[in-house]
Structure formats: structure tokens, C-alpha cells
């Protein structure tokens, strides 16, 4: 992609209405545009990042046997009445149609998926079922001032599993815990697996938390063995000795990027989702749900992987892998075509602006590899990783080799 035609704009100054560093960079670098508090448009750079995060999650969900579906945003009021959440879910957006009929805008999809399962599952032979979607969610959040971290409209991956009994659910729940760790590792994030309250329908749940000063959660964790609990339920205190390993418990703000939950029969009961077992008895289906905040992840990465000059994307999430900068006397066109032919995602800064501006913008956008061609570099390229200060002069061939060995 040539930067001269890329639909974006890097602003000289930070937006005045954003507080957290990550979202300030995302807006300033033209990844997203704010429409209202907690509501954003994803522009080409931002959408590429969002899609890359989705792809990683999708691969891991498919690998564990998940089948992708897509449920509606518009939910009939009746479904929410059946579970009692029409009144108890405080962030529920309610809308009316021209006849005065009410509907909810989906903040989560138990009220849709359970009736679907009821139709599709009748025998023990039909279980287990693993389905998920990656979709736009809507919530009337009380406070939406942390950019993509707390949207009123945001992207979530929600996975639902359905089982014959508690044992089968427990086994899958443990498996998903590992799958989640794999997802966040691939994304380049350090997460704490945090034990949290399970609400009214289960003893406990697990949250996946990334330590960050802008996080809205507070966790107590052991820096040595990784044991962690959410402050809301914690039995340990800041400064205490870790009961698991003897290390020290610390308190820290954190961002919840995902959570897993055993629903047990909380929703099968009101929707009467049952199956016939081997003996012909009707039994309620056991279920689990597993969420990941896709757009929140984008905000989190922007937040924790950035420096004073701008964003620093890991290779997999980055909108482009290489940012090619042509300065006076460089061979930009030739190198751009060559990199493209090699299947490398490259953004080519072909604009007639100063070298200083190009460098500053490259740092702001945060593409992993900055490559400069100029009169000075001659037939070689000056290569620099966004995450490092070191530059080196290499041939195009060696640069491509370097990219290959990195993956
Ligand atoms: P939180 O405790 O942050 O309000 P939650 O526990 O209500 O989140 P879930 O309903 O389980 O979250 O949603 C699954 C995931 O979706 C969360 O772990 C989080 O990463 C993400 N998420 C939830 N609410 C939002 C939001 N308003 N904006 C962006 N992402 C969100
Ligand atoms: Mg939560």
C-alpha cells in the first residue's frame, strides 16, 4: 500500500478528549475515529489490526473444535424476559420498532444461542457442541472514557460450549484455560490468570488480566508463581506471603482481556434445553461461556506496547510488517515492488515530505520494521526494528532472509 493513497491522517497533536496513552496514539495516528464516548470507527490501519487479532483468535477457537456462527445484534425482548435479564442486566440497550415492539441490542448472546441449541440438540449423541462468533456487541456502559478499553459498541469473541454433564464441562473448561493462554501468548501479551467470583451460578470463574495503570480492575498477584485473585473476592492481601510458593503478593491495576465462565444450567433451565441420555431420561444441558474482548485487546496492546513516540505493534497484529521510507535519491519503487512480490505486507511512504516527518510518523504508527532507502544507503537498506534503537545496513535479499528467520 502506498502511503500517498492510504486513507488515514496523522495529526500533529493528541486528541483533547482521550485520557489513556494507547487510545491517544490510535486516534492521533489515524487508526480509529471517535464518534461518541465509547463509539469508534475503524479506519484502514485500525481495521487491519482488528482483523489480525481476530484471525489469531479464530485459528485457536477452530483448533479446539469451535465452529463459527454469527448471531444477530437485534434480540427479541421475550428471550430476555425468559431469563429475567430484561430488567436485571443494567447495561442493556433497549430499542422500539415502529409498532412499539421492544428489542434489546445484544450485549452477550446466551439469550439467542440457548434457543438455537434447544432446536438442534435432542440426544446425548448431539453433544458436546462448541460454537463461537466474533461480533459487534452493544452495552449501555455507565462510564465509557477509556477508549477501546470500554466501548458502548465493541468487538467480542464469545464461545459457548454445551455438555452432557458437569464433568464434561469441567474438562473442557480446563482445556479452554490453556487455549486462552496460547492466544494471549501469540498476541505478545503477558497475562495473569485470575480467579474471580463465579457470580450466582458457579463457584468461580477465571479472568485473563494484563497489568496496566489504566486498567479498571484490581488484582492481587504473586510475581513469583503467577497466582492471582481479583480484589473483589481476594483472600490474600497486598504485601502478604503467597500461600502457593512463599513469594510476595502485590496489588496492581489491570485490564480484563478475556474471561471464562461455567454457566452450568443457569440458561438451560429457563429455556428448557435438555437432551435424552442413554437410558432415555431427559437431562438439562450443562454449558460454559468464554469471552475475549477483541477491540479491547487492540486498545490494550496500544496501551502496554507503546513508548513516548508512538505505537509498537507485534508482527502478527501489525497493520503492515514493513514500513518502507523513501528519502532523497532512494530506490523506493523498485524495493516496494520486490517486497510486494515476495508477499510481504508493506506500507510504502512515497510522499514528498521531509525525512524528519517520515521518521516521526513511522514511529507514531509503529510498524515493526522500518526500512529506509536513500542516496546514502545506495544499493543497501537501512533497517531498524520499531522496538529497538539499533540500525543496520543490509541488502534487500538479506533483509528478506531476516524476516523469514524471524518467523
Ligand atoms: P468488564 O468486567 O470489563 O465489564 P465483563 O466481565 O462484563 O467485562 P464479559 O461480559 O464477560 O465482560 O465480556 C467478555 C470480554 O469482553 C471481557 O473479558 C472484556 O475483555 C470484553 N468487554 C466487556 N465489556 C467490554 C466493553 N464495554 N468494551 C470493550 N470490551 C469489553
Ligand atoms: Mg468482568
Short mmCIF file of C-alpha atoms and ligand atoms in Angstrom, two decimals:
data_model
loop_
_atom_site.label_atom_id
_atom_site.label_comp_id
_atom_site.label_asym_id
_atom_site.label_seq_id
_atom_site.Cartn_x
_atom_site.Cartn_y
_atom_site.Cartn_z
CA UNK A 1 0.00 0.00 0.00
CA UNK A 2 1.34 3.42 -0.92
CA UNK A 3 1.06 5.88 1.92
CA UNK A 4 0.21 8.66 -0.55
CA UNK A 5 -3.17 6.98 -1.15
CA UNK A 6 -3.75 5.33 2.25
CA UNK A 7 -6.98 6.60 3.78
CA UNK A 8 -5.62 7.97 7.03
CA UNK A 9 -4.19 11.05 8.61
CA UNK A 10 -1.57 11.53 11.27
CA UNK A 11 -2.46 14.50 13.43
CA UNK A 12 0.16 16.88 14.80
CA UNK A 13 -1.34 16.84 18.27
CA UNK A 14 -3.14 14.45 20.57
CA UNK A 15 -6.94 14.41 20.79
CA UNK A 16 -8.14 16.57 23.68
CA UNK A 17 -10.94 14.18 24.68
CA UNK A 18 -8.97 11.00 25.34
CA UNK A 19 -7.09 10.18 28.53
CA UNK A 20 -5.25 6.89 28.10
CA UNK A 21 -1.98 6.83 26.14
CA UNK A 22 -2.96 3.94 23.87
CA UNK A 23 -6.15 5.48 22.54
CA UNK A 24 -4.48 8.89 22.24
CA UNK A 25 -1.95 7.33 19.87
CA UNK A 26 -4.59 5.31 17.98
CA UNK A 27 -6.62 8.45 17.27
CA UNK A 28 -3.62 10.63 16.51
CA UNK A 29 -2.11 8.05 14.15
CA UNK A 30 -5.42 7.63 12.29
CA UNK A 31 -6.24 4.03 13.27
CA UNK A 32 -9.68 4.90 14.64
CA UNK A 33 -12.04 7.84 14.69
CA UNK A 34 -14.13 8.67 17.73
CA UNK A 35 -17.84 9.18 17.01
CA UNK A 36 -19.09 9.44 20.59
CA UNK A 37 -17.95 8.26 24.03
CA UNK A 38 -17.20 4.55 23.63
CA UNK A 39 -18.08 4.51 19.91
CA UNK A 40 -15.38 4.34 17.26
CA UNK A 41 -14.97 3.84 13.52
CA UNK A 42 -12.10 1.62 12.48
CA UNK A 43 -10.12 3.19 9.63
CA UNK A 44 -7.91 1.07 7.33
CA UNK A 45 -4.93 0.87 9.70
CA UNK A 46 -7.13 0.08 12.68
CA UNK A 47 -9.29 -2.42 10.84
CA UNK A 48 -6.20 -4.31 9.72
CA UNK A 49 -5.10 -4.66 13.33
CA UNK A 50 -8.57 -5.71 14.44
CA UNK A 51 -8.77 -8.34 11.68
CA UNK A 52 -5.30 -9.66 12.53
CA UNK A 53 -6.27 -10.10 16.17
CA UNK A 54 -9.48 -11.82 15.06
CA UNK A 55 -7.54 -14.21 12.81
CA UNK A 56 -5.33 -15.37 15.66
CA UNK A 57 -8.33 -15.92 17.92
CA UNK A 58 -10.30 -17.66 15.15
CA UNK A 59 -7.44 -20.08 14.47
CA UNK A 60 -7.22 -21.07 18.11
CA UNK A 61 -11.00 -21.44 18.50
CA UNK A 62 -11.18 -23.60 15.37
CA UNK A 63 -8.30 -25.71 16.65
CA UNK A 64 -10.15 -26.57 19.86
CA UNK A 65 -13.16 -27.65 17.79
CA UNK A 66 -15.18 -24.44 17.78
CA UNK A 67 -17.50 -23.81 14.83
CA UNK A 68 -18.00 -20.22 13.82
CA UNK A 69 -21.52 -18.83 13.65
CA UNK A 70 -22.94 -15.31 13.51
CA UNK A 71 -25.86 -14.26 15.66
CA UNK A 72 -27.96 -11.11 15.33
CA UNK A 73 -27.49 -7.83 17.17
CA UNK A 74 -31.27 -7.36 17.43
CA UNK A 75 -32.70 -9.61 20.17
CA UNK A 76 -36.41 -10.18 20.84
CA UNK A 77 -37.48 -8.84 24.23
CA UNK A 78 -39.20 -12.18 25.06
CA UNK A 79 -35.86 -14.03 25.16
CA UNK A 80 -34.55 -11.60 27.75
CA UNK A 81 -37.78 -11.82 29.73
CA UNK A 82 -37.39 -15.60 29.94
CA UNK A 83 -34.01 -15.31 31.68
CA UNK A 84 -35.08 -12.34 33.80
CA UNK A 85 -32.29 -10.25 32.37
CA UNK A 86 -34.60 -7.75 30.58
CA UNK A 87 -34.65 -5.94 33.92
CA UNK A 88 -31.56 -7.26 35.71
CA UNK A 89 -28.90 -6.63 33.02
CA UNK A 90 -28.19 -3.00 33.78
CA UNK A 91 -26.23 -2.19 30.62
CA UNK A 92 -28.93 -3.48 28.26
CA UNK A 93 -29.74 -1.20 25.32
CA UNK A 94 -33.46 -1.28 24.60
CA UNK A 95 -35.00 -0.14 21.34
CA UNK A 96 -38.55 0.08 19.96
CA UNK A 97 -39.73 -0.50 16.43
CA UNK A 98 -42.48 1.43 14.61
CA UNK A 99 -45.18 -0.73 16.17
CA UNK A 100 -43.85 -0.16 19.65
CA UNK A 101 -42.41 -3.66 19.91
CA UNK A 102 -39.30 -3.74 22.07
CA UNK A 103 -35.97 -5.39 21.41
CA UNK A 104 -32.54 -5.47 23.01
CA UNK A 105 -29.24 -4.80 21.27
CA UNK A 106 -27.06 -7.80 22.07
CA UNK A 107 -24.54 -7.24 24.88
CA UNK A 108 -23.87 -11.02 25.05
CA UNK A 109 -25.64 -13.93 23.37
CA UNK A 110 -26.89 -16.55 25.84
CA UNK A 111 -30.46 -15.42 25.12
CA UNK A 112 -30.00 -16.30 21.44
CA UNK A 113 -27.73 -19.34 21.49
CA UNK A 114 -29.70 -21.35 24.05
CA UNK A 115 -32.92 -21.34 21.97
CA UNK A 116 -30.80 -22.35 18.94
CA UNK A 117 -29.30 -25.26 20.89
CA UNK A 118 -32.75 -26.29 22.05
CA UNK A 119 -33.75 -26.80 18.41
CA UNK A 120 -30.56 -28.52 17.30
CA UNK A 121 -29.84 -30.83 20.23
CA UNK A 122 -32.10 -33.64 21.40
CA UNK A 123 -29.93 -36.65 22.21
CA UNK A 124 -26.67 -37.32 24.08
CA UNK A 125 -25.28 -38.09 20.63
CA UNK A 126 -25.63 -34.41 19.70
CA UNK A 127 -23.30 -33.30 22.49
CA UNK A 128 -20.85 -31.73 23.06
CA UNK A 129 -21.39 -28.63 20.91
CA UNK A 130 -18.80 -25.87 20.58
CA UNK A 131 -19.81 -22.68 18.79
CA UNK A 132 -18.44 -19.16 18.73
CA UNK A 133 -18.76 -15.85 17.00
CA UNK A 134 -16.72 -12.70 16.58
CA UNK A 135 -19.13 -9.85 16.61
CA UNK A 136 -20.13 -6.34 17.48
CA UNK A 137 -21.63 -6.03 20.98
CA UNK A 138 -23.61 -3.14 22.37
CA UNK A 139 -23.74 -2.14 26.04
CA UNK A 140 -25.02 0.95 27.74
CA UNK A 141 -21.88 1.28 29.86
CA UNK A 142 -22.10 3.83 32.65
CA UNK A 143 -18.59 5.13 32.05
CA UNK A 144 -17.01 4.90 28.63
CA UNK A 145 -13.94 7.06 28.88
CA UNK A 146 -11.13 4.59 28.31
CA UNK A 147 -11.25 4.48 24.54
CA UNK A 148 -11.37 0.96 23.11
CA UNK A 149 -10.95 -0.49 26.58
CA UNK A 150 -14.59 0.17 27.44
CA UNK A 151 -16.78 0.72 24.43
CA UNK A 152 -20.53 1.17 24.21
CA UNK A 153 -20.12 -0.70 20.95
CA UNK A 154 -17.20 -3.11 20.83
CA UNK A 155 -15.92 -6.35 19.30
CA UNK A 156 -16.02 -9.57 21.25
CA UNK A 157 -15.36 -13.21 20.62
CA UNK A 158 -17.94 -15.24 22.51
CA UNK A 159 -17.66 -19.00 22.60
CA UNK A 160 -20.30 -21.29 24.09
CA UNK A 161 -19.86 -24.95 24.97
CA UNK A 162 -22.66 -27.44 25.70
CA UNK A 163 -22.19 -30.70 27.58
CA UNK A 164 -23.95 -33.76 28.93
CA UNK A 165 -22.82 -33.18 32.50
CA UNK A 166 -20.64 -31.20 34.84
CA UNK A 167 -17.62 -33.48 34.41
CA UNK A 168 -17.55 -32.98 30.66
CA UNK A 169 -17.93 -29.20 31.15
CA UNK A 170 -15.14 -29.15 33.76
CA UNK A 171 -12.76 -30.94 31.40
CA UNK A 172 -13.44 -28.53 28.57
CA UNK A 173 -13.21 -25.50 30.86
CA UNK A 174 -9.68 -26.53 31.88
CA UNK A 175 -8.77 -27.04 28.24
CA UNK A 176 -10.02 -23.56 27.34
CA UNK A 177 -7.90 -22.06 30.09
CA UNK A 178 -4.83 -23.40 28.27
CA UNK A 179 -6.16 -22.34 24.86
CA UNK A 180 -6.62 -18.81 26.18
CA UNK A 181 -3.05 -18.68 27.46
CA UNK A 182 -1.94 -19.72 23.97
CA UNK A 183 -3.98 -16.94 22.34
CA UNK A 184 -2.53 -14.20 24.54
CA UNK A 185 0.98 -15.54 24.16
CA UNK A 186 0.66 -15.41 20.37
CA UNK A 187 -0.60 -11.86 20.69
CA UNK A 188 2.56 -10.98 22.61
CA UNK A 189 0.80 -10.12 25.87
CA UNK A 190 1.70 -11.15 29.41
CA UNK A 191 -1.49 -12.19 31.16
CA UNK A 192 -2.36 -13.24 34.68
CA UNK A 193 -4.94 -15.99 35.09
CA UNK A 194 -7.05 -14.52 37.83
CA UNK A 195 -9.51 -16.39 39.96
CA UNK A 196 -12.72 -14.42 40.25
CA UNK A 197 -16.20 -14.81 41.59
CA UNK A 198 -18.45 -17.04 39.53
CA UNK A 199 -21.50 -14.92 40.23
CA UNK A 200 -24.71 -16.65 41.25
CA UNK A 201 -24.40 -19.76 39.10
CA UNK A 202 -20.89 -21.10 39.67
CA UNK A 203 -18.26 -21.18 42.44
CA UNK A 204 -15.62 -19.28 40.49
CA UNK A 205 -14.63 -18.04 37.06
CA UNK A 206 -11.30 -17.06 35.57
CA UNK A 207 -10.27 -13.74 34.13
CA UNK A 208 -7.27 -13.07 31.95
CA UNK A 209 -5.77 -9.79 33.07
CA UNK A 210 -2.99 -7.60 31.69
CA UNK A 211 -1.30 -5.37 34.25
CA UNK A 212 -1.58 -1.69 33.31
CA UNK A 213 -2.06 1.54 35.26
CA UNK A 214 -5.12 2.38 33.13
CA UNK A 215 -6.89 -0.89 33.96
CA UNK A 216 -10.19 -0.70 35.81
CA UNK A 217 -9.69 -3.95 37.72
CA UNK A 218 -7.52 -4.50 40.75
CA UNK A 219 -5.75 -7.84 41.13
CA UNK A 220 -3.61 -9.35 43.84
CA UNK A 221 -0.88 -11.47 42.34
CA UNK A 222 2.34 -13.23 43.15
CA UNK A 223 5.23 -12.02 41.00
CA UNK A 224 7.00 -15.36 41.51
CA UNK A 225 4.49 -18.13 40.71
CA UNK A 226 1.74 -16.17 38.94
CA UNK A 227 -1.02 -16.97 41.45
CA UNK A 228 -3.65 -14.23 41.16
CA UNK A 229 -7.05 -13.25 42.52
CA UNK A 230 -9.43 -10.43 41.68
CA UNK A 231 -9.57 -7.88 44.51
CA UNK A 232 -13.37 -8.24 44.69
CA UNK A 233 -13.06 -11.80 46.12
CA UNK A 234 -9.46 -11.97 47.18
CA UNK A 235 -8.48 -13.88 50.28
CA UNK A 236 -4.93 -12.56 50.17
CA UNK A 237 -3.71 -9.02 50.83
CA UNK A 238 -1.05 -6.74 49.37
CA UNK A 239 2.34 -7.50 50.99
CA UNK A 240 1.32 -10.91 52.30
CA UNK A 241 3.22 -14.11 51.66
CA UNK A 242 1.94 -16.21 48.73
CA UNK A 243 0.41 -19.42 50.06
CA UNK A 244 1.37 -21.28 46.89
CA UNK A 245 5.09 -20.52 46.73
CA UNK A 246 6.18 -18.23 49.56
CA UNK A 247 6.68 -15.27 47.19
CA UNK A 248 5.27 -11.80 47.82
CA UNK A 249 1.71 -10.77 46.96
CA UNK A 250 1.43 -7.47 45.13
CA UNK A 251 -1.59 -5.41 44.09
CA UNK A 252 -1.91 -3.96 40.60
CA UNK A 253 -4.41 -2.33 38.24
CA UNK A 254 -5.21 -4.48 35.26
CA UNK A 255 -7.25 -4.80 32.09
CA UNK A 256 -9.53 -7.83 31.71
CA UNK A 257 -8.94 -9.06 28.17
CA UNK A 258 -10.91 -12.27 28.49
CA UNK A 259 -12.83 -14.46 30.87
CA UNK A 260 -14.20 -17.96 31.08
CA UNK A 261 -17.31 -18.92 32.95
CA UNK A 262 -19.21 -22.08 33.83
CA UNK A 263 -22.87 -21.36 33.25
CA UNK A 264 -23.85 -24.86 34.38
CA UNK A 265 -27.66 -24.99 33.92
CA UNK A 266 -28.34 -21.27 34.51
CA UNK A 267 -29.72 -20.82 30.98
CA UNK A 268 -30.73 -24.40 30.08
CA UNK A 269 -33.32 -24.21 32.86
CA UNK A 270 -35.33 -21.16 31.72
CA UNK A 271 -35.14 -22.24 28.06
CA UNK A 272 -35.64 -25.95 28.89
CA UNK A 273 -32.61 -27.04 26.90
CA UNK A 274 -32.48 -30.77 27.55
CA UNK A 275 -31.33 -33.99 25.87
CA UNK A 276 -32.18 -37.67 26.18
CA UNK A 277 -29.40 -39.74 27.78
CA UNK A 278 -28.57 -43.42 27.00
CA UNK A 279 -31.35 -44.62 29.32
CA UNK A 280 -33.92 -42.33 27.76
CA UNK A 281 -34.01 -39.83 30.64
CA UNK A 282 -34.38 -36.12 29.89
CA UNK A 283 -31.45 -34.17 31.30
CA UNK A 284 -30.54 -30.49 31.31
CA UNK A 285 -27.58 -29.45 29.21
CA UNK A 286 -24.53 -28.02 31.02
CA UNK A 287 -22.87 -25.01 29.43
CA UNK A 288 -19.81 -22.78 29.60
CA UNK A 289 -19.05 -19.41 28.01
CA UNK A 290 -15.72 -17.99 27.05
CA UNK A 291 -15.23 -14.34 26.09
CA UNK A 292 -12.37 -12.33 24.63
CA UNK A 293 -12.50 -8.58 24.16
CA UNK A 294 -11.23 -8.21 20.60
CA UNK A 295 -11.32 -4.42 20.33
CA UNK A 296 -10.31 -4.12 23.98
CA UNK A 297 -7.23 -6.18 23.05
CA UNK A 298 -6.36 -3.67 20.36
CA UNK A 299 -6.63 -0.90 22.96
CA UNK A 300 -4.61 -2.94 25.44
CA UNK A 301 -1.78 -3.62 23.01
CA UNK A 302 -1.70 0.08 22.10
CA UNK A 303 -1.56 0.87 25.80
CA UNK A 304 1.09 -1.53 27.05
CA UNK A 305 3.24 -1.81 23.93
CA UNK A 306 3.95 1.82 23.15
CA UNK A 307 6.60 4.37 24.08
CA UNK A 308 6.72 8.16 24.15
CA UNK A 309 6.97 8.31 20.36
CA UNK A 310 4.10 6.06 19.44
CA UNK A 311 2.72 2.57 18.97
CA UNK A 312 4.81 -0.62 18.79
CA UNK A 313 2.87 -3.44 17.12
CA UNK A 314 3.99 -7.05 17.39
CA UNK A 315 4.40 -8.59 13.93
CA UNK A 316 1.20 -10.64 13.95
CA UNK A 317 -1.13 -7.78 14.84
CA UNK A 318 0.69 -5.05 12.91
CA UNK A 319 -1.24 -3.42 10.05
CA UNK A 320 1.85 -3.94 7.88
CA UNK A 321 5.05 -5.82 8.57
CA UNK A 322 7.38 -3.37 6.85
CA UNK A 323 7.31 0.41 6.61
CA UNK A 324 9.40 1.42 3.62
CA UNK A 325 10.56 5.05 3.69
CA UNK A 326 11.96 6.60 0.55
CA UNK A 327 14.24 9.58 1.14
CA UNK A 328 16.06 11.68 -1.49
CA UNK A 329 17.82 9.55 -4.09
CA UNK A 330 16.32 6.28 -2.83
CA UNK A 331 15.03 3.36 -4.89
CA UNK A 332 11.61 3.10 -3.27
CA UNK A 333 9.54 1.93 -6.24
CA UNK A 334 11.84 -0.99 -7.06
CA UNK A 335 12.10 -2.18 -3.48
CA UNK A 336 8.37 -1.77 -2.90
CA UNK A 337 7.54 -3.95 -5.90
CA UNK A 338 10.06 -6.56 -4.86
CA UNK A 339 8.72 -6.78 -1.28
CA UNK A 340 5.16 -7.00 -2.57
CA UNK A 341 6.07 -9.79 -4.98
CA UNK A 342 7.56 -11.65 -2.02
CA UNK A 343 4.19 -11.49 -0.27
CA UNK A 344 5.35 -9.10 2.45
CA UNK A 345 2.77 -6.69 3.89
CA UNK A 346 4.42 -3.35 3.19
CA UNK A 347 3.41 0.27 3.63
CA UNK A 348 5.45 2.45 1.31
CA UNK A 349 5.94 6.07 2.29
CA UNK A 350 6.27 7.52 -1.21
CA UNK A 351 5.19 11.02 -0.20
CA UNK A 352 7.22 14.13 -0.93
CA UNK A 353 7.64 15.28 2.66
CA UNK A 354 10.70 15.77 4.85
CA UNK A 355 12.74 12.88 6.23
CA UNK A 356 12.01 14.12 9.74
CA UNK A 357 8.27 13.94 9.19
CA UNK A 358 8.54 10.45 7.73
CA UNK A 359 10.56 9.17 10.68
CA UNK A 360 8.25 10.72 13.23
CA UNK A 361 5.18 9.26 11.56
CA UNK A 362 6.77 5.83 11.26
CA UNK A 363 7.41 5.86 14.99
CA UNK A 364 3.87 7.01 15.67
CA UNK A 365 2.23 4.28 13.52
CA UNK A 366 4.54 1.61 14.95
CA UNK A 367 5.02 -0.89 12.11
CA UNK A 368 7.58 -3.50 13.29
CA UNK A 369 10.25 -2.95 10.61
CA UNK A 370 11.33 0.45 9.32
CA UNK A 371 13.32 0.28 6.10
CA UNK A 372 14.96 3.36 4.60
CA UNK A 373 16.23 3.76 1.07
CA UNK A 374 18.14 6.94 0.20
CA UNK A 375 21.16 8.24 -1.68
CA UNK A 376 23.18 7.44 1.44
CA UNK A 377 22.10 3.80 1.69
CA UNK A 378 22.89 3.25 -2.00
CA UNK A 379 22.05 -0.28 -3.09
CA UNK A 380 21.51 -1.32 0.52
CA UNK A 381 18.75 -0.60 3.02
CA UNK A 382 18.86 0.88 6.48
CA UNK A 383 16.80 -1.44 8.64
CA UNK A 384 15.50 -0.76 12.13
CA UNK A 385 13.05 -2.59 14.33
CA UNK A 386 10.48 -0.26 15.94
CA UNK A 387 11.18 -1.88 19.29
CA UNK A 388 14.95 -1.28 19.14
CA UNK A 389 17.30 1.67 18.65
CA UNK A 390 19.81 -0.27 16.56
CA UNK A 391 20.01 0.35 12.81
CA UNK A 392 21.87 -1.81 10.30
CA UNK A 393 22.75 -1.62 6.64
CA UNK A 394 21.78 -4.74 4.72
CA UNK A 395 20.95 -5.85 1.20
CA UNK A 396 17.33 -6.39 0.23
CA UNK A 397 17.96 -10.11 -0.03
CA UNK A 398 19.38 -10.29 3.46
CA UNK A 399 16.52 -8.23 4.84
CA UNK A 400 14.02 -10.70 3.38
CA UNK A 401 16.03 -13.57 4.87
CA UNK A 402 15.98 -11.82 8.22
CA UNK A 403 12.16 -11.56 8.08
CA UNK A 404 11.90 -15.26 7.25
CA UNK A 405 14.11 -16.44 10.06
CA UNK A 406 12.13 -14.30 12.49
CA UNK A 407 9.02 -16.35 11.71
P1 LIG B 1 -15.92 -5.98 32.50
O1 LIG B 1 -15.73 -6.67 33.82
O2 LIG B 1 -14.68 -5.36 31.97
O3 LIG B 1 -17.09 -5.06 32.46
P2 LIG B 1 -17.39 -8.26 31.71
O4 LIG B 1 -16.92 -9.15 32.80
O5 LIG B 1 -18.71 -7.63 31.78
O6 LIG B 1 -16.29 -7.12 31.46
P3 LIG B 1 -17.96 -10.14 29.61
O7 LIG B 1 -19.38 -9.81 29.51
O8 LIG B 1 -17.64 -11.45 30.17
O9 LIG B 1 -17.19 -8.97 30.32
O10 LIG B 1 -17.26 -9.97 28.20
C1 LIG B 1 -16.16 -10.74 27.74
C2 LIG B 1 -14.98 -9.85 27.41
O11 LIG B 1 -15.37 -8.76 26.58
C3 LIG B 1 -14.36 -9.18 28.63
O12 LIG B 1 -13.42 -10.03 29.23
C4 LIG B 1 -13.71 -7.96 28.02
O13 LIG B 1 -12.41 -8.29 27.52
C5 LIG B 1 -14.61 -7.62 26.88
N1 LIG B 1 -15.50 -6.49 27.20
C6 LIG B 1 -16.53 -6.48 28.08
N2 LIG B 1 -17.13 -5.29 28.12
C7 LIG B 1 -16.46 -4.51 27.23
C8 LIG B 1 -16.61 -3.16 26.80
N3 LIG B 1 -17.56 -2.37 27.28
N4 LIG B 1 -15.75 -2.69 25.86
C9 LIG B 1 -14.78 -3.47 25.36
N5 LIG B 1 -14.60 -4.75 25.72
C10 LIG B 1 -15.42 -5.27 26.64
MG1 LIG B 2 -15.58 -8.90 34.42
#
